[in-house]
XYZ file of C-alpha atoms in Angstrom:
623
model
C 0.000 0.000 0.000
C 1.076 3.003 -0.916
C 1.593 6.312 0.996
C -1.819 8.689 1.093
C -0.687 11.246 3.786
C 0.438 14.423 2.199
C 0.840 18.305 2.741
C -1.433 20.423 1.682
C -0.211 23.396 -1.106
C -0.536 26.718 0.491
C -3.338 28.230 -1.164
C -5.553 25.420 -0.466
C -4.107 25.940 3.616
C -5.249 29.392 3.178
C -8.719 28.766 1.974
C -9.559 26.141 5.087
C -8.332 28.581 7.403
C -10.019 31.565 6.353
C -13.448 29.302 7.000
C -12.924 30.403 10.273
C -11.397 33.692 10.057
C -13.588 35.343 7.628
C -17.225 34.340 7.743
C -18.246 37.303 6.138
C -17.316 40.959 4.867
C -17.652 42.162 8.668
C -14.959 39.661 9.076
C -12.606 41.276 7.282
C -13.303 44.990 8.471
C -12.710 43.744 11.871
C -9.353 42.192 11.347
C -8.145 45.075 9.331
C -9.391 47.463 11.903
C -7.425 46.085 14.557
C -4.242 45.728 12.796
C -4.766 49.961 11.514
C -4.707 49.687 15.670
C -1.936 47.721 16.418
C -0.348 50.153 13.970
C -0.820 53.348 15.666
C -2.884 54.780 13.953
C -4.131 58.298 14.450
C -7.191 58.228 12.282
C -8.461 55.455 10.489
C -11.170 55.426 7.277
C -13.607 52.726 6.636
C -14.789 52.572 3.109
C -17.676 49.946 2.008
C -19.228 49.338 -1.160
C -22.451 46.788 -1.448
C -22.266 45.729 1.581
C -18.626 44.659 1.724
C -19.046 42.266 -0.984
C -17.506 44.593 -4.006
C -14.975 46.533 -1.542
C -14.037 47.194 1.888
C -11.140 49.782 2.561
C -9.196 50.556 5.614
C -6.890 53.586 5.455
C -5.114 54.389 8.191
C -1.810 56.950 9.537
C -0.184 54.511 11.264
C 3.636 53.085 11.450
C 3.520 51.353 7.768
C 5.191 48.726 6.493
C 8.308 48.144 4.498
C 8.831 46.504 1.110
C 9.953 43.027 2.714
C 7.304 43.160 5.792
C 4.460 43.700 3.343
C 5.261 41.111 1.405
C 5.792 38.425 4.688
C 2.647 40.039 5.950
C 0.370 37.955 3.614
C 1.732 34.561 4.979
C 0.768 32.051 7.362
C 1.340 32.570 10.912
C 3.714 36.021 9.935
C 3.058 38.447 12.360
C 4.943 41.146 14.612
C 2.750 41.229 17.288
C 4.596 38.256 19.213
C 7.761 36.268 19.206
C 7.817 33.330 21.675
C 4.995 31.291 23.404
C 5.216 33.355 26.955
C 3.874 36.432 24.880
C 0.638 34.744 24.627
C 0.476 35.480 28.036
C 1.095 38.816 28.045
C -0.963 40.209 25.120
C -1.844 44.355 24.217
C -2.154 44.161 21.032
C -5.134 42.969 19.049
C -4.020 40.228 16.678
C -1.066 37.707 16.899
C -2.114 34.472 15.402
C -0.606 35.577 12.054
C -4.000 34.110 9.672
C -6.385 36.924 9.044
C -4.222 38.721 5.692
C -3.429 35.284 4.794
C -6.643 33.986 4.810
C -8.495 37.611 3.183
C -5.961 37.231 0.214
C -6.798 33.711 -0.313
C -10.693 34.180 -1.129
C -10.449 37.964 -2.362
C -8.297 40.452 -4.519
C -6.202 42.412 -2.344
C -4.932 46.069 -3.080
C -2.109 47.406 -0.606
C -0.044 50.540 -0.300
C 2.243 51.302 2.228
C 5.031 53.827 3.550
C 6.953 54.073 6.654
C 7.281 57.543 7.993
C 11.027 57.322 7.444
C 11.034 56.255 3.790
C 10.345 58.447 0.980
C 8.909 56.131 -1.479
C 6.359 53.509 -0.547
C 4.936 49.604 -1.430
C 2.250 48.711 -4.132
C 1.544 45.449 -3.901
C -1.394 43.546 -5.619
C -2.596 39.706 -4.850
C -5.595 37.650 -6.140
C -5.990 34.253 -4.293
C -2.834 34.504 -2.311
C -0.893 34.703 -5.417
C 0.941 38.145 -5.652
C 0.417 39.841 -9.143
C 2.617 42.422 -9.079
C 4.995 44.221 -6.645
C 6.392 47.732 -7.513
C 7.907 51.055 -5.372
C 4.829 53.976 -5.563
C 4.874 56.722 -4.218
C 1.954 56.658 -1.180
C 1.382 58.991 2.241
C 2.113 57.491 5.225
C 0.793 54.579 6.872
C -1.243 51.976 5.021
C -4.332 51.134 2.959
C -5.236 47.935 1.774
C -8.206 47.096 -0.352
C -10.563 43.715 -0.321
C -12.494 43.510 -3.354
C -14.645 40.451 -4.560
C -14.689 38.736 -1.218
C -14.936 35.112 -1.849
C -14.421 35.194 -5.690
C -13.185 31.591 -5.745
C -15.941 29.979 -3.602
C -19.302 30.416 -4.843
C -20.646 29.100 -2.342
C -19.552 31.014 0.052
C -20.772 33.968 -1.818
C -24.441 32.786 -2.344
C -25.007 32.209 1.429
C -24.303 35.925 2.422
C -27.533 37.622 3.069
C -28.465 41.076 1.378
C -26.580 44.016 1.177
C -28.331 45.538 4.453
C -28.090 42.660 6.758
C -23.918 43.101 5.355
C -24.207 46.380 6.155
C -25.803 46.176 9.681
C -22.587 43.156 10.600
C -20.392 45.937 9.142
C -21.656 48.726 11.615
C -21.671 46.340 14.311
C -18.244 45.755 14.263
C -16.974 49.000 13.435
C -18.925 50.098 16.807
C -17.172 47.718 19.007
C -13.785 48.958 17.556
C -14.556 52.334 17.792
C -15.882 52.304 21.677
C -12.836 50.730 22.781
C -10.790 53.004 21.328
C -12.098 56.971 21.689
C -8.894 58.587 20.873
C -8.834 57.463 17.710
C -10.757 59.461 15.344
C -12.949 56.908 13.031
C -14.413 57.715 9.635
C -17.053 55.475 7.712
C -18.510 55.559 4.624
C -20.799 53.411 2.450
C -21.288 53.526 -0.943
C -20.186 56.994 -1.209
C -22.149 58.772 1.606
C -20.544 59.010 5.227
C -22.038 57.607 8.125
C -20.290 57.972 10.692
C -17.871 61.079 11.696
C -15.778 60.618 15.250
C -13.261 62.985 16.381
C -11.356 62.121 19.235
C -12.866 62.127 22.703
C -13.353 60.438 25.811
C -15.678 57.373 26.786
C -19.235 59.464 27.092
C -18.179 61.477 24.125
C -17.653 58.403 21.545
C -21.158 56.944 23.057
C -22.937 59.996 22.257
C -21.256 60.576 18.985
C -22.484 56.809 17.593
C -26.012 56.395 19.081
C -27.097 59.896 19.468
C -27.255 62.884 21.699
C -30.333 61.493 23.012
C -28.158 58.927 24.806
C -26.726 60.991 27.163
C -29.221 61.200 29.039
C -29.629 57.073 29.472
C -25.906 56.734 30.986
C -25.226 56.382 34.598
C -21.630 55.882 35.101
C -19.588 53.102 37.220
C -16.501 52.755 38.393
C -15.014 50.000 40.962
C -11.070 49.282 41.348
C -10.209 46.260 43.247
C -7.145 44.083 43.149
C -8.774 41.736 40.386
C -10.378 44.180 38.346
C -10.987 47.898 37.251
C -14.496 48.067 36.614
C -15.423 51.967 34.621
C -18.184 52.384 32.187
C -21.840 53.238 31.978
C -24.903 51.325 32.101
C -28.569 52.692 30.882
C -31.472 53.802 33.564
C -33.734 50.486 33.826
C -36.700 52.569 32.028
C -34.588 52.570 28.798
C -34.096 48.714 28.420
C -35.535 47.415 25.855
C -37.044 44.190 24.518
C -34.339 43.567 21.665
C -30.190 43.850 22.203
C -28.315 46.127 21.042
C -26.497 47.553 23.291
C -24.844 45.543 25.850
C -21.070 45.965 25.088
C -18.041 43.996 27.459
C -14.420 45.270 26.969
C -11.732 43.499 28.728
C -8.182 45.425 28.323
C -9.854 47.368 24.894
C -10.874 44.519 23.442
C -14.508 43.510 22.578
C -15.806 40.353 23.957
C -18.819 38.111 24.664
C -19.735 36.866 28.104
C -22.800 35.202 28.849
C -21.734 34.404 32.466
C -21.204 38.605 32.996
C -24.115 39.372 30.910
C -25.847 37.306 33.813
C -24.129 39.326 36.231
C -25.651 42.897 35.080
C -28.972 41.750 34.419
C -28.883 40.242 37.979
C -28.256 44.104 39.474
C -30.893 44.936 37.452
C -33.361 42.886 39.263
C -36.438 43.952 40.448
C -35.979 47.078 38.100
C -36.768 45.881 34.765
C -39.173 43.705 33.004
C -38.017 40.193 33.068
C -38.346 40.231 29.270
C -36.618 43.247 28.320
C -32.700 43.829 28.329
C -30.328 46.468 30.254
C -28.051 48.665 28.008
C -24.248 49.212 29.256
C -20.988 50.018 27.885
C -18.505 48.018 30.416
C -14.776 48.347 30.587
C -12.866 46.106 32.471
C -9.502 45.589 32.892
C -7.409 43.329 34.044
C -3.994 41.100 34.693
C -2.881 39.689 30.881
C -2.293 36.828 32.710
C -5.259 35.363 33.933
C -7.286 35.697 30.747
C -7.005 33.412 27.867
C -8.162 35.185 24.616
C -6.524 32.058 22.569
C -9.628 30.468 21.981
C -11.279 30.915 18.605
C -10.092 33.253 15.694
C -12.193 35.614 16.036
C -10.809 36.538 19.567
C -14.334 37.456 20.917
C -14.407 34.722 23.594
C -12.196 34.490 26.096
C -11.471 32.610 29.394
C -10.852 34.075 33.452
C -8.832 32.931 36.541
C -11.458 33.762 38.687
C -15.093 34.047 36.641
C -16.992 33.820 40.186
C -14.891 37.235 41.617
C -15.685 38.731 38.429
C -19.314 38.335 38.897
C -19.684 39.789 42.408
C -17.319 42.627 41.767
C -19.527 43.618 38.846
C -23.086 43.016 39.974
C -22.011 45.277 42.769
C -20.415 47.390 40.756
C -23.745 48.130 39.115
C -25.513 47.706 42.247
C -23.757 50.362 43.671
C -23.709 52.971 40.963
C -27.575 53.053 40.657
C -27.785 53.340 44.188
C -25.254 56.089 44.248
C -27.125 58.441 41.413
C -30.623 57.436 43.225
C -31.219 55.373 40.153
C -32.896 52.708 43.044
C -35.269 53.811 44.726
C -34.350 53.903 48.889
C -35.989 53.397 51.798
C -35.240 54.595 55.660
C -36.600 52.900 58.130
C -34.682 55.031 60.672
C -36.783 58.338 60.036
C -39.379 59.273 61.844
C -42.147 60.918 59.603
C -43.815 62.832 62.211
C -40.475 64.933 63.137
C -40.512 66.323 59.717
C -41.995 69.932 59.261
C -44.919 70.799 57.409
C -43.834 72.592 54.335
C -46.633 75.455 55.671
C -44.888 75.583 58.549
C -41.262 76.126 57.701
C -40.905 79.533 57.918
C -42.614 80.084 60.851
C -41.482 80.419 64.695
C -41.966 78.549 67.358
C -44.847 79.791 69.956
C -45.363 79.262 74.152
C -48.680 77.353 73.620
C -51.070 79.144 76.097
C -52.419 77.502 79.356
C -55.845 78.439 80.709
C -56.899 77.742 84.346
C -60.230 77.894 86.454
C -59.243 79.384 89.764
C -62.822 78.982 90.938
C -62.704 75.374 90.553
C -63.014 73.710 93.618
C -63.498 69.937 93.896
C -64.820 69.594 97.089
C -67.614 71.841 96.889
C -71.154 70.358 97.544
C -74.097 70.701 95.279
C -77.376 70.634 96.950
C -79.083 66.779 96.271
C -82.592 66.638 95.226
C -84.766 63.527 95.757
C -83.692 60.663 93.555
C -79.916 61.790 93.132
C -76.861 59.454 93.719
C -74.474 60.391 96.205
C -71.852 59.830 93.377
C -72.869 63.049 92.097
C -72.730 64.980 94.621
C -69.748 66.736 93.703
C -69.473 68.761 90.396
C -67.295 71.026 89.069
C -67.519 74.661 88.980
C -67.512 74.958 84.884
C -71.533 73.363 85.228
C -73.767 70.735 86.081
C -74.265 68.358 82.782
C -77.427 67.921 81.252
C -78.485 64.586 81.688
C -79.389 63.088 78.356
C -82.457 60.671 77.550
C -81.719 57.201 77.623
C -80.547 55.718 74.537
C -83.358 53.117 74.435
C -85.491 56.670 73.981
C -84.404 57.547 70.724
C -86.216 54.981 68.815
C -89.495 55.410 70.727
C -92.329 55.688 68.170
C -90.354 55.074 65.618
C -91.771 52.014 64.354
C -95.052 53.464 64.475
C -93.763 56.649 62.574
C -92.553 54.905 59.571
C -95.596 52.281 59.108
C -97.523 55.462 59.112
C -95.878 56.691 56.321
C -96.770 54.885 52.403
C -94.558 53.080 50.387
C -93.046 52.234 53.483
C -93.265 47.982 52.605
C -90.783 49.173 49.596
C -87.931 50.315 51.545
C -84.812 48.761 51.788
C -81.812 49.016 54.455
C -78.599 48.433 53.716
C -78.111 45.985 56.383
C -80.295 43.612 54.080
C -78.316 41.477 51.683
C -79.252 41.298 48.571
C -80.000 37.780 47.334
C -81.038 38.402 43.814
C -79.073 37.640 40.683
C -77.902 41.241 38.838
C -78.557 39.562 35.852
C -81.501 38.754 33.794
C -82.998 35.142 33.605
C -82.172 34.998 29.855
C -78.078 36.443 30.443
C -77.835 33.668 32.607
C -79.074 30.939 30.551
C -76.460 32.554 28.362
C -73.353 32.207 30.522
C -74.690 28.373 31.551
C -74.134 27.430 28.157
C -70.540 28.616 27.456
C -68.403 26.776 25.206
C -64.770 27.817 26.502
C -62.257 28.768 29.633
C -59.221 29.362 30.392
C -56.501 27.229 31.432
C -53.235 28.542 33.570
C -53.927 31.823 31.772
C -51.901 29.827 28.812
C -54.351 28.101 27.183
C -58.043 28.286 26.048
C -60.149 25.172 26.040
C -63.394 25.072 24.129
C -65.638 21.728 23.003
C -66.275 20.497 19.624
C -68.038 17.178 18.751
C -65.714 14.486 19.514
C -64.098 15.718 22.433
C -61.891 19.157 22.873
C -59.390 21.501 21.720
C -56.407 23.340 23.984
C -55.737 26.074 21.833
C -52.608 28.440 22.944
C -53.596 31.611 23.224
C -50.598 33.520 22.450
C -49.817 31.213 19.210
C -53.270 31.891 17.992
C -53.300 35.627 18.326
C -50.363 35.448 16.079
C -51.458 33.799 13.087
C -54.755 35.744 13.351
C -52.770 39.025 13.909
C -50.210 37.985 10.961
C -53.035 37.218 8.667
C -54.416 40.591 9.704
C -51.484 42.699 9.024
C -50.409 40.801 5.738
C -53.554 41.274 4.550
C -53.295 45.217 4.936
C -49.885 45.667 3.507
C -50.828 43.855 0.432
C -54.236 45.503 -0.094
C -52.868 48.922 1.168
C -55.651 49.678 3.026
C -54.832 49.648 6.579
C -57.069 51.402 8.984
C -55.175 54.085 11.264
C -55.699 56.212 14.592
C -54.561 59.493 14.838
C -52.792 60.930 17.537
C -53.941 63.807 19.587
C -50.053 65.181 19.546
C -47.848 64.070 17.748
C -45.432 61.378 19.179
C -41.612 62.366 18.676
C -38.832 59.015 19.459
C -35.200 59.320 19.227
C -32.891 56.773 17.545
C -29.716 56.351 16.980
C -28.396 56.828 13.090
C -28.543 53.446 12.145
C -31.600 52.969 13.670
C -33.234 55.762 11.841
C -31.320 54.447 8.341
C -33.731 51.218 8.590
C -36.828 53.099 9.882
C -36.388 55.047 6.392
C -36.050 51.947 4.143
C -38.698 49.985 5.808
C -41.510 53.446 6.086
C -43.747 52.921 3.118
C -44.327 49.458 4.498
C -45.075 50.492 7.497
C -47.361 52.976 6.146
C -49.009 50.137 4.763
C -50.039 48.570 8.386
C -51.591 52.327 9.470
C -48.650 54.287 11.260
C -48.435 57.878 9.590
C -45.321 59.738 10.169
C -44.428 63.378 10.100
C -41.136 64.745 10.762
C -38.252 62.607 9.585
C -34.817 63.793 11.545
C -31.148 62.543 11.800
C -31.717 61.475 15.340
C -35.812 61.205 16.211
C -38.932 60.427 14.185
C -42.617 61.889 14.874
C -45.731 59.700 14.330
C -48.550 61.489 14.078
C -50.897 58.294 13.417
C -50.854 54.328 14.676
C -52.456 51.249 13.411
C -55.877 50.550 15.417
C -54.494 47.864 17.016
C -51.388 49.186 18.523
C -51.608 51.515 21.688
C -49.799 54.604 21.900
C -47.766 53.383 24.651
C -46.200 50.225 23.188
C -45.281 52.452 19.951
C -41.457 52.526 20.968
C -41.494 48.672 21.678
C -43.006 47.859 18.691
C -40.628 50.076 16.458
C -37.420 48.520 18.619
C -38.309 45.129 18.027
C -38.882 45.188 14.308
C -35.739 47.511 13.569
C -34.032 44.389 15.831
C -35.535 41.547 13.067
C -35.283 43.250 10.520
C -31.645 44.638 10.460
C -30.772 40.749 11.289
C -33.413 38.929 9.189
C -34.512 41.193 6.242
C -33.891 40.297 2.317
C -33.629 41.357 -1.057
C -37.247 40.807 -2.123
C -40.138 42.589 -0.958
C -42.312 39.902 -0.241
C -39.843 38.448 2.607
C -39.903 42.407 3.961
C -43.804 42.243 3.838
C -43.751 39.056 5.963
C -41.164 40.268 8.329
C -42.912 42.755 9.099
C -46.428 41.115 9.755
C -44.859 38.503 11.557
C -43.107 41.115 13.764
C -45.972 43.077 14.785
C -47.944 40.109 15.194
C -45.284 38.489 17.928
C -44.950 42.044 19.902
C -48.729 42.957 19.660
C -50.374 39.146 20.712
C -51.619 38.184 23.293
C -48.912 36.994 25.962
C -49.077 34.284 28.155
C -50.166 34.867 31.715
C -52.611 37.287 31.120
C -56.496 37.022 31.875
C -59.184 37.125 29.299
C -62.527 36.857 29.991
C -65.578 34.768 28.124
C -66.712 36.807 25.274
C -62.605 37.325 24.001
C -62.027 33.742 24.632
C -64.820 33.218 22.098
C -64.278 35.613 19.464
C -60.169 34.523 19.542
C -61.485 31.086 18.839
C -63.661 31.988 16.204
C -61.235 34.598 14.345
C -58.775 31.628 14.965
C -60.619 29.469 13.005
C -61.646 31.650 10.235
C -57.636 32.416 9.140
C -56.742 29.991 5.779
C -53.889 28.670 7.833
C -55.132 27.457 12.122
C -52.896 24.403 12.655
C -49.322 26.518 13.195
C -48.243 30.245 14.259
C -46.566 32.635 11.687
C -43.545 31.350 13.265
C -44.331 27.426 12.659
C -45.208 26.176 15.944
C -48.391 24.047 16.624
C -51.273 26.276 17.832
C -53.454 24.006 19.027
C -53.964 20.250 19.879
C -57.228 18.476 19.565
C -58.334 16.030 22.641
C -61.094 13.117 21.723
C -63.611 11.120 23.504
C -61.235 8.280 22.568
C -58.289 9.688 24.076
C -60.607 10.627 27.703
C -61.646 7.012 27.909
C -58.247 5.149 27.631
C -57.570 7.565 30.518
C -59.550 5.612 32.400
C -58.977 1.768 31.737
């Protein structure tokens, strides 16, 4: 038998590895973001076109590389961010594993220039599939930009299972904000497809907040701050009445770099207890930082998950952490036990002075004086005081003397009623309560409704089956494009952040469709001057959060999947929920607009709405 073990050519190295690496364009914007960083970079430019899939650009004033290093740059485990294993252990930059330009010029043409700031001439160098096309001196400004165009060119595949060019987008922006709030004093620049989105100078923590989700967000942050010997805990979380139903903004930084933690996400939410909705999810921006050596960061390319010492430390200094700052900007609400509410003043009385309260005395009083006795008297009463004798009332028994006879006397007395009788009598009609006898449905745990039907019973869920009768509803309208809508006394005015208010625009003449009516259109806040019938003014926001949640994640090319995104969205945030009470008559008309929709067995969202329960089934029960 012949040998079958053999190495693997380069290129073919380079396109397994950049499986994991780059999953998609926002792959690739992070790893050349961080490396503009690990550069030094001053200022750095982000430049996008289709979503990343025709170019993404990074341009940055950093050190710059020389002919030989930009040329080793683009191979396999090449890197100068470490030089022996102990490094590993003692990480501050943001890359070191040496695979991300390998792997990006393996599935995409590559375009670099760069200069060191002691050279006068520069490097062009040009690669397509990790095979270098040409190599000459230019003549470039300082620092480096390198160009990805055609991301995965030479997989197909690869290509046809990125979503559309604003689900790109939104992984794009996502990234670029985790890279730009760790770093505030370096001044970011974005731009897609020839328009700029985002514009940030230098500045501190707060500053770079404000300057990506809006100036309306200022106002959400309460800052923290806790330094121990295991961590240095600074940041700023949001005010419990601005969480929200979708996330978004819950951001972890160990030593400036981005991570994901659900064992500290667990942490902050449990500080939040007791203050939020149990469905609905606390905003912070979290910077921790912490010994090199007792995190591991080694643990997947994409370096977002990483590995403490001591996890359990880490939890109590930060739910205290948080615990602390909202009691210290009287976020919490406190109570004192210790204070005595009757010492406090009067507010009526605060300005006044204090007065001798005045004393007045009967110096004719005299308790042994004797008061003449007439026939019948006790001797009890023989003394009195000087201020009068008493008048001695009638016996209580008195008072209703000839009272009886009094009202019998009067007519229509045989009608009256006291309200010491109790009424027996139904408040209800015979025929109403032949009506309520005969009802066909109740409800179960508050989860379910149960109604009869011939041979046996259905358990329909509630929440499931406002759904699909809610999604049939709403699809309906946006197709016909005749949706019924409420308007608003005053106009309702919510701030957003940019991005926020970049999908609100795309997705508005749907969303006319389903009966909200805007007004005012603004870089930062939207007014609604009108709302679908079926959507209250106060769950507006939530309603408006939670689809701009699916649909930056979820939403395609066609319009047909936006149309059912979109039903399907308000019907999940406007159903019924589980838990809460309805009484006979909506019990009735759920099942009956349940069972009118073309579709009853499954929700929009292709669960099982109901289950059907026969005589059959009962009686096996019992053998």
């Amino acid at each position: 038998m012949g040998d079958i073990i053999q190495l693997l050519p380069d290129h073919v190295a380079n396109q397994i590895a950049a499986g994991e690496v780059v999953q998609r364009p926002a792959s690739v914007v992070k790893e050349l973001l961080e490396n503009a960083i690990d550069a030094k970079a001053n200022t750095i430019k982000l430049i996008v076109k289709d979503g990343g899939k025709a170019l993404i650009q990074i341009v940055d004033d950093g050190t710059g590389m020389t002919a030989t290093d930009a040329r080793l740059s683009f191979e396999r485990h090449a890197t100068s961010k470490i030089r022996k294993a102990e490094d590993l252990f003692d990480l501050d930059t943001k890359g070191f594993r040496g695979e991300a330009l390998a792997s990006i010029a393996a599935i995409a043409h590559v375009d670099m220039q760069t200069k060191p700031a002691e050279t006068e001439l520069g490097t062009h160098l040009k690669i397509e599939g990790s095979k270098v096309t040409s190599q000459e001196v230019a003549a470039v400004p300082k620092g480096t930009s390198i160009a990805v165009k055609n991301l995965f060119f030479n997989i197909p595949a690869r290509r046809n299972f990125l979503k559309s060019n604003q689900v790109e987008l939104r992984h794009i922006t996502d990234e670029f904000h985790r890279v730009a709030l760790a770093h505030p004093s370096i001044a970011f620049h974005f731009y897609n497809n020839g328009s700029e989105l985002f514009n940030l100078p230098k500045a501190n923590y707060r500053q770079r907040i404000v300057h990506i989700f809006g100036a309306k967000t200022n106002q959400k942050l309460v800052p923290v701050s806790e330094d121990t010997q295991v961590v240095k805990v600074s940041g700023f979380i949001n005010k419990p009445e601005f969480s929200k139903k979708s996330r978004g903004e819950q951001f972890f930084f160990v030593n400036n770099r981005f991570i994901k933690s659900p064992y500290l996400h667990h942490a902050v939410v449990a500080a939040f207890e007791g203050l939020i909705r149990p469905d609905t999810y606390p905003g912070y921006f979290l910077y921790l930082e912490v010994d090199p050596g007792s995190i591991d960061i080694n643990i997947h390319p994409t370096k977002t998950e990483v590995k403490f010492d001591d996890e359990h430390t880490l939890y109590a200094i930060l739910r205290s952490t948080i615990k602390h700052g909202l009691g210290q900007f009287n976020v919490i609400p406190a109570l004192d036990f210790e204070q005595d509410r009757n010492l406090d003043t009067p507010y009526a009385y605060k300005d006044k002075a204090a007065s001798l309260p005045g004393v007045t005395v009967d110096a004719g009083f005299n308790p042994f004086q004797e008061v003449a006795q007439g026939k019948g008297t006790s001797t009890s009463n023989r003394y009195k005081s000087s201020f009068g004798s008493q008048s001695t009332s009638k016996s209580w028994d008195s008072l209703y003397v000839g009272l009886e006879s009094d009202l019998e006397s009067n007519e229509g007395f045989s009608s009256m009623k006291f309200e010491s009788d109790l009424g027996t009598g139904s408040i209800f009609d015979g025929k109403h309560e032949a009506e309520e006898s005969h009802a066909t449905t109740f409800q179960l745990k508050r989860k379910y409704i149960v109604t009869t039907i011939k041979s046996g019973m259905v358990v329909i869920d509630q929440s499931r089956a406002h759904q699909r009768v809610l999604y049939e509803k709403f699809l309906k309208n946006i197709t016909i494009k005749e949706a019924v809508s409420q308007q608003l006394l005053f106009p309702l005015v919510l701030p957003f952040s940019k991005s926020d208010m970049r999908m609100l625009k795309d997705i508005k003449d749907s969303l006319a469709t389903t009966g909200f009516v805007f007004g005012k259109l603004e870089e930062e806040q939207i007014e609604i001057t009108g709302v679908p019938l079926l959507v209250a003014e106060s769950e507006v926001g939530m309603v408006l959060d939670q689809l701009i949640s699916d649909c930056q994640m979820e939403v395609s090319a066609d319009s047909f999947s936006q149309t059912d995104l979109l039903a399907k969205t308000l019907a999940k945030t406007l159903s019924v929920k589980t838990g809460e009470a309805l009484d006979a008559s909506s019990q009735l008309a759920l099942v009956n607009d349940l069972f009118a929709c073309k579709e009853t067995q499954v929700s929009p969202f292709n669960k099982p709405v109901y289950i059907t329960i026969t005589e059959n089934d009962i009686d096996k029960r019992f053998i």
